[in-house]
């Protein structure tokens, strides 16, 4: 049977994730359901975008990805399902999918207007994850055609997040921190392709302490290229330059936050 992933900001303290899985099982208990994460910071659409974008390539073609970070639930934002080259996306139209769509274009898009595929024709105004997105994803993963789920919408009408990216001027590259992981590694917007096979070092932006601002962070290939407690910058498994601290926490060490600027110098 089909594969379905879940990504939310629901956390694991409450029953929200469990009842979403119950709604999926009511449609088809034979689906393979994989949790990407439920620890997205509350209402943080940009973080959800990053984590979904970096997880998406590692699943079989045809996988259905249900992502629910939805501060506009019950409001005017559209509920959507998208067919891309390598998979399907189900969730709110709030920019959450924009990272995936930069890499895997939309083939077809619908607004979820057919209540026959919802858990109930009168969904909760505060829990579309349970009543709309989870059952729709289950039906889609079970073979229901995208066109059955609602009315077609233009792919170019989908909401895009306006996020800072990176740029290069000569040997100087500037970017921003786009995510911070569980280990305190700060993941920048600078892609691996910009520094691969080059010598480089990196400076963090203005939000860090003055003592650290003037100290370059050397680039390396592995965390072990430095001594315990040392700062270094590496290409992470996600394909971006990240700031790390060997056996430590770079976020805490430098006072880093998402959105902070970084500068990388080649050579």
Short mmCIF file of C-alpha atoms in Angstrom, two decimals:
data_model
loop_
_atom_site.label_atom_id
_atom_site.label_comp_id
_atom_site.label_asym_id
_atom_site.label_seq_id
_atom_site.Cartn_x
_atom_site.Cartn_y
_atom_site.Cartn_z
CA UNK A 1 0.00 0.00 0.00
CA UNK A 2 0.96 3.67 -0.10
CA UNK A 3 3.39 5.67 2.03
CA UNK A 4 2.24 8.76 3.93
CA UNK A 5 4.38 11.13 6.01
CA UNK A 6 3.33 13.54 8.74
CA UNK A 7 4.96 16.83 9.74
CA UNK A 8 3.35 19.14 12.30
CA UNK A 9 3.98 21.60 15.12
CA UNK A 10 1.66 19.63 17.44
CA UNK A 11 4.36 18.29 19.77
CA UNK A 12 4.06 14.94 21.53
CA UNK A 13 2.45 15.92 24.83
CA UNK A 14 -1.14 16.00 23.56
CA UNK A 15 -3.16 13.48 21.56
CA UNK A 16 -3.29 15.56 18.37
CA UNK A 17 -0.80 13.43 16.43
CA UNK A 18 -2.42 10.21 17.61
CA UNK A 19 -5.90 11.19 16.49
CA UNK A 20 -4.55 12.26 13.08
CA UNK A 21 -3.19 8.73 12.74
CA UNK A 22 -6.57 7.40 13.86
CA UNK A 23 -8.27 9.39 11.10
CA UNK A 24 -5.80 7.90 8.61
CA UNK A 25 -6.44 4.37 9.88
CA UNK A 26 -10.20 4.88 9.53
CA UNK A 27 -9.61 5.36 5.81
CA UNK A 28 -6.94 2.69 5.34
CA UNK A 29 -5.15 0.95 8.23
CA UNK A 30 -2.71 -0.68 5.78
CA UNK A 31 -0.90 2.52 4.84
CA UNK A 32 2.70 3.02 5.93
CA UNK A 33 2.68 6.19 8.07
CA UNK A 34 6.04 7.83 8.82
CA UNK A 35 6.54 10.72 11.25
CA UNK A 36 8.96 13.32 9.89
CA UNK A 37 8.68 15.49 12.99
CA UNK A 38 6.04 16.96 15.27
CA UNK A 39 8.48 19.32 16.98
CA UNK A 40 8.33 22.26 14.57
CA UNK A 41 8.23 25.42 16.74
CA UNK A 42 4.58 26.51 17.07
CA UNK A 43 3.31 28.38 14.00
CA UNK A 44 6.80 28.48 12.45
CA UNK A 45 5.98 28.05 8.77
CA UNK A 46 9.56 28.80 7.67
CA UNK A 47 10.96 25.98 9.83
CA UNK A 48 8.31 23.59 8.50
CA UNK A 49 9.24 24.60 4.96
CA UNK A 50 12.91 23.81 5.60
CA UNK A 51 12.35 20.42 7.25
CA UNK A 52 9.86 19.23 4.65
CA UNK A 53 12.08 20.42 1.79
CA UNK A 54 15.13 18.55 3.11
CA UNK A 55 13.21 15.35 3.93
CA UNK A 56 11.20 15.12 0.72
CA UNK A 57 13.90 13.61 -1.58
CA UNK A 58 14.35 10.52 0.60
CA UNK A 59 10.93 8.96 -0.01
CA UNK A 60 9.62 6.74 -2.79
CA UNK A 61 7.91 8.30 -5.79
CA UNK A 62 4.22 8.74 -5.08
CA UNK A 63 4.61 9.30 -1.33
CA UNK A 64 1.95 11.58 0.16
CA UNK A 65 3.32 14.23 2.52
CA UNK A 66 0.77 15.69 4.94
CA UNK A 67 2.18 18.82 6.59
CA UNK A 68 0.20 20.85 9.11
CA UNK A 69 1.69 24.04 10.52
CA UNK A 70 -1.39 26.14 10.17
CA UNK A 71 -1.75 29.41 12.10
CA UNK A 72 -4.55 30.39 9.70
CA UNK A 73 -6.69 27.30 10.37
CA UNK A 74 -10.40 28.04 10.04
CA UNK A 75 -9.71 31.33 8.24
CA UNK A 76 -9.48 32.31 4.59
CA UNK A 77 -6.36 30.32 3.69
CA UNK A 78 -6.99 27.48 1.25
CA UNK A 79 -6.67 23.78 2.04
CA UNK A 80 -4.80 22.20 -0.86
CA UNK A 81 -3.36 19.04 -2.36
CA UNK A 82 -0.58 19.12 -4.95
CA UNK A 83 0.83 16.55 -7.33
CA UNK A 84 4.53 17.00 -8.02
CA UNK A 85 6.94 14.95 -10.10
CA UNK A 86 7.98 12.71 -7.20
CA UNK A 87 5.13 12.92 -4.70
CA UNK A 88 2.04 14.61 -3.31
CA UNK A 89 1.66 17.42 -0.78
CA UNK A 90 -1.41 17.97 1.41
CA UNK A 91 -1.87 20.86 3.83
CA UNK A 92 -2.59 24.58 4.12
CA UNK A 93 -1.72 27.03 1.36
CA UNK A 94 0.50 29.28 3.47
CA UNK A 95 3.96 28.87 1.92
CA UNK A 96 4.84 25.70 3.81
CA UNK A 97 5.36 23.83 0.51
CA UNK A 98 7.39 26.53 -1.23
CA UNK A 99 10.75 24.88 -0.51
CA UNK A 100 9.72 21.58 -2.07
CA UNK A 101 8.24 23.38 -5.05
CA UNK A 102 11.55 25.13 -5.78
CA UNK A 103 12.97 21.67 -6.54
CA UNK A 104 9.99 19.60 -7.68
CA UNK A 105 7.47 21.53 -9.76
CA UNK A 106 3.71 21.20 -9.44
CA UNK A 107 2.00 19.06 -12.07
CA UNK A 108 -1.53 19.65 -10.75
CA UNK A 109 -3.11 21.46 -7.80
CA UNK A 110 -6.55 21.38 -6.19
CA UNK A 111 -8.33 23.14 -3.38
CA UNK A 112 -9.88 20.59 -1.03
CA UNK A 113 -13.55 21.37 -1.63
CA UNK A 114 -15.00 17.83 -1.77
CA UNK A 115 -16.17 16.85 1.74
CA UNK A 116 -16.69 13.23 0.62
CA UNK A 117 -13.00 12.73 1.40
CA UNK A 118 -12.98 14.55 4.75
CA UNK A 119 -13.52 12.84 8.07
CA UNK A 120 -16.71 14.87 8.49
CA UNK A 121 -18.54 17.37 6.28
CA UNK A 122 -18.49 19.76 9.26
CA UNK A 123 -14.79 19.88 10.22
CA UNK A 124 -13.55 21.52 13.39
CA UNK A 125 -12.57 25.14 12.84
CA UNK A 126 -9.38 24.52 14.82
CA UNK A 127 -8.27 21.02 13.71
CA UNK A 128 -8.21 20.60 9.94
CA UNK A 129 -5.24 18.26 10.43
CA UNK A 130 -7.58 15.63 11.83
CA UNK A 131 -10.76 16.37 9.89
CA UNK A 132 -9.45 17.35 6.44
CA UNK A 133 -5.73 16.88 5.78
CA UNK A 134 -5.17 13.45 7.38
CA UNK A 135 -8.17 11.72 5.73
CA UNK A 136 -7.52 13.41 2.38
CA UNK A 137 -3.89 12.27 2.52
CA UNK A 138 -5.04 8.73 3.35
CA UNK A 139 -7.45 8.65 0.42
CA UNK A 140 -4.76 10.00 -1.90
CA UNK A 141 -2.23 7.41 -0.70
CA UNK A 142 -4.88 4.73 -1.23
CA UNK A 143 -5.29 5.57 -4.90
CA UNK A 144 -7.97 8.27 -5.09
CA UNK A 145 -7.26 10.61 -8.00
CA UNK A 146 -6.19 14.15 -7.15
CA UNK A 147 -8.97 15.60 -9.29
CA UNK A 148 -11.59 13.91 -7.10
CA UNK A 149 -10.51 15.89 -4.04
CA UNK A 150 -11.67 19.33 -5.14
CA UNK A 151 -11.56 22.07 -7.72
CA UNK A 152 -8.44 22.70 -9.78
CA UNK A 153 -6.40 25.81 -8.96
CA UNK A 154 -3.54 27.46 -10.81
CA UNK A 155 -0.09 26.45 -9.50
CA UNK A 156 1.12 30.03 -9.86
CA UNK A 157 -1.55 31.13 -7.36
CA UNK A 158 0.06 29.17 -4.50
CA UNK A 159 1.44 31.18 -1.59
CA UNK A 160 5.23 31.55 -1.55
CA UNK A 161 7.28 32.49 1.50
CA UNK A 162 9.44 35.55 0.98
CA UNK A 163 12.62 34.41 2.72
CA UNK A 164 16.17 35.80 2.52
CA UNK A 165 18.48 33.69 0.40
CA UNK A 166 22.21 34.09 -0.37
CA UNK A 167 24.38 35.98 -2.82
CA UNK A 168 27.99 36.07 -3.93
CA UNK A 169 30.21 39.03 -4.75
CA UNK A 170 33.68 37.89 -5.75
CA UNK A 171 35.05 35.70 -2.98
CA UNK A 172 32.50 36.92 -0.42
CA UNK A 173 29.21 35.07 0.11
CA UNK A 174 26.46 36.39 2.35
CA UNK A 175 23.46 34.49 3.64
CA UNK A 176 21.29 33.88 6.69
CA UNK A 177 20.58 31.18 9.22
CA UNK A 178 17.46 29.36 8.05
CA UNK A 179 17.13 26.68 10.74
CA UNK A 180 18.71 25.45 13.97
CA UNK A 181 18.65 21.74 14.70
CA UNK A 182 18.38 19.71 17.91
CA UNK A 183 22.15 19.80 18.40
CA UNK A 184 22.37 23.58 18.14
CA UNK A 185 23.88 23.50 14.65
CA UNK A 186 22.92 26.65 12.74
CA UNK A 187 22.05 25.85 9.13
CA UNK A 188 22.65 28.69 6.70
CA UNK A 189 21.15 29.44 3.30
CA UNK A 190 24.54 28.99 1.58
CA UNK A 191 24.45 25.79 -0.50
CA UNK A 192 27.18 23.18 -0.61
CA UNK A 193 27.71 23.84 -4.32
CA UNK A 194 29.06 27.32 -3.52
CA UNK A 195 31.94 26.05 -1.36
CA UNK A 196 32.55 22.46 -2.46
CA UNK A 197 36.23 21.65 -2.99
CA UNK A 198 37.22 25.16 -1.83
CA UNK A 199 38.97 26.57 1.21
CA UNK A 200 36.74 28.92 3.19
CA UNK A 201 35.94 30.45 6.55
CA UNK A 202 32.81 32.02 7.94
CA UNK A 203 31.76 34.91 10.20
CA UNK A 204 28.44 35.11 12.02
CA UNK A 205 26.21 38.19 11.96
CA UNK A 206 25.65 41.11 14.25
CA UNK A 207 23.49 39.36 16.85
CA UNK A 208 26.44 37.44 18.31
CA UNK A 209 28.62 38.58 21.17
CA UNK A 210 31.43 41.04 20.33
CA UNK A 211 34.04 38.57 21.50
CA UNK A 212 32.97 36.05 18.89
CA UNK A 213 32.18 38.46 16.06
CA UNK A 214 35.78 39.06 15.04
CA UNK A 215 36.82 35.41 15.19
CA UNK A 216 36.56 33.53 11.89
CA UNK A 217 35.02 30.09 11.99
CA UNK A 218 37.10 27.71 9.87
CA UNK A 219 35.50 25.49 7.28
CA UNK A 220 35.97 21.73 7.59
CA UNK A 221 34.64 18.47 6.20
CA UNK A 222 33.62 16.73 9.44
CA UNK A 223 32.90 17.65 13.04
CA UNK A 224 36.07 15.76 13.97
CA UNK A 225 38.18 18.25 12.01
CA UNK A 226 38.30 20.33 15.19
CA UNK A 227 38.95 19.80 18.87
CA UNK A 228 36.11 19.34 21.36
CA UNK A 229 34.58 22.73 22.11
CA UNK A 230 35.90 24.36 18.94
CA UNK A 231 33.65 26.12 16.44
CA UNK A 232 33.70 25.03 12.82
CA UNK A 233 31.59 25.27 9.70
CA UNK A 234 30.79 22.17 7.64
CA UNK A 235 28.53 21.10 4.81
CA UNK A 236 25.67 19.34 6.56
CA UNK A 237 23.75 16.30 5.33
CA UNK A 238 20.98 18.65 4.17
CA UNK A 239 23.30 20.23 1.59
CA UNK A 240 23.90 23.62 3.25
CA UNK A 241 26.78 25.17 5.16
CA UNK A 242 26.14 24.91 8.90
CA UNK A 243 27.86 26.41 11.93
CA UNK A 244 28.68 23.76 14.53
CA UNK A 245 30.57 23.29 17.77
CA UNK A 246 32.42 19.99 18.19
CA UNK A 247 30.64 18.18 21.04
CA UNK A 248 28.94 21.47 21.94
CA UNK A 249 26.08 23.75 20.97
CA UNK A 250 26.87 26.49 18.46
CA UNK A 251 23.53 28.22 18.98
CA UNK A 252 24.16 28.66 22.69
CA UNK A 253 27.83 29.44 22.26
CA UNK A 254 27.19 32.27 19.79
CA UNK A 255 23.66 33.34 20.73
CA UNK A 256 22.43 32.51 17.25
CA UNK A 257 18.86 32.81 15.97
CA UNK A 258 17.05 32.07 12.73
CA UNK A 259 17.44 35.07 10.43
CA UNK A 260 20.91 36.07 11.63
CA UNK A 261 23.29 37.04 8.86
CA UNK A 262 26.45 35.16 7.96
CA UNK A 263 29.41 35.96 5.72
CA UNK A 264 31.63 33.36 4.12
CA UNK A 265 34.96 34.10 2.47
CA UNK A 266 36.58 31.78 -0.06
CA UNK A 267 40.32 31.23 -0.07
#
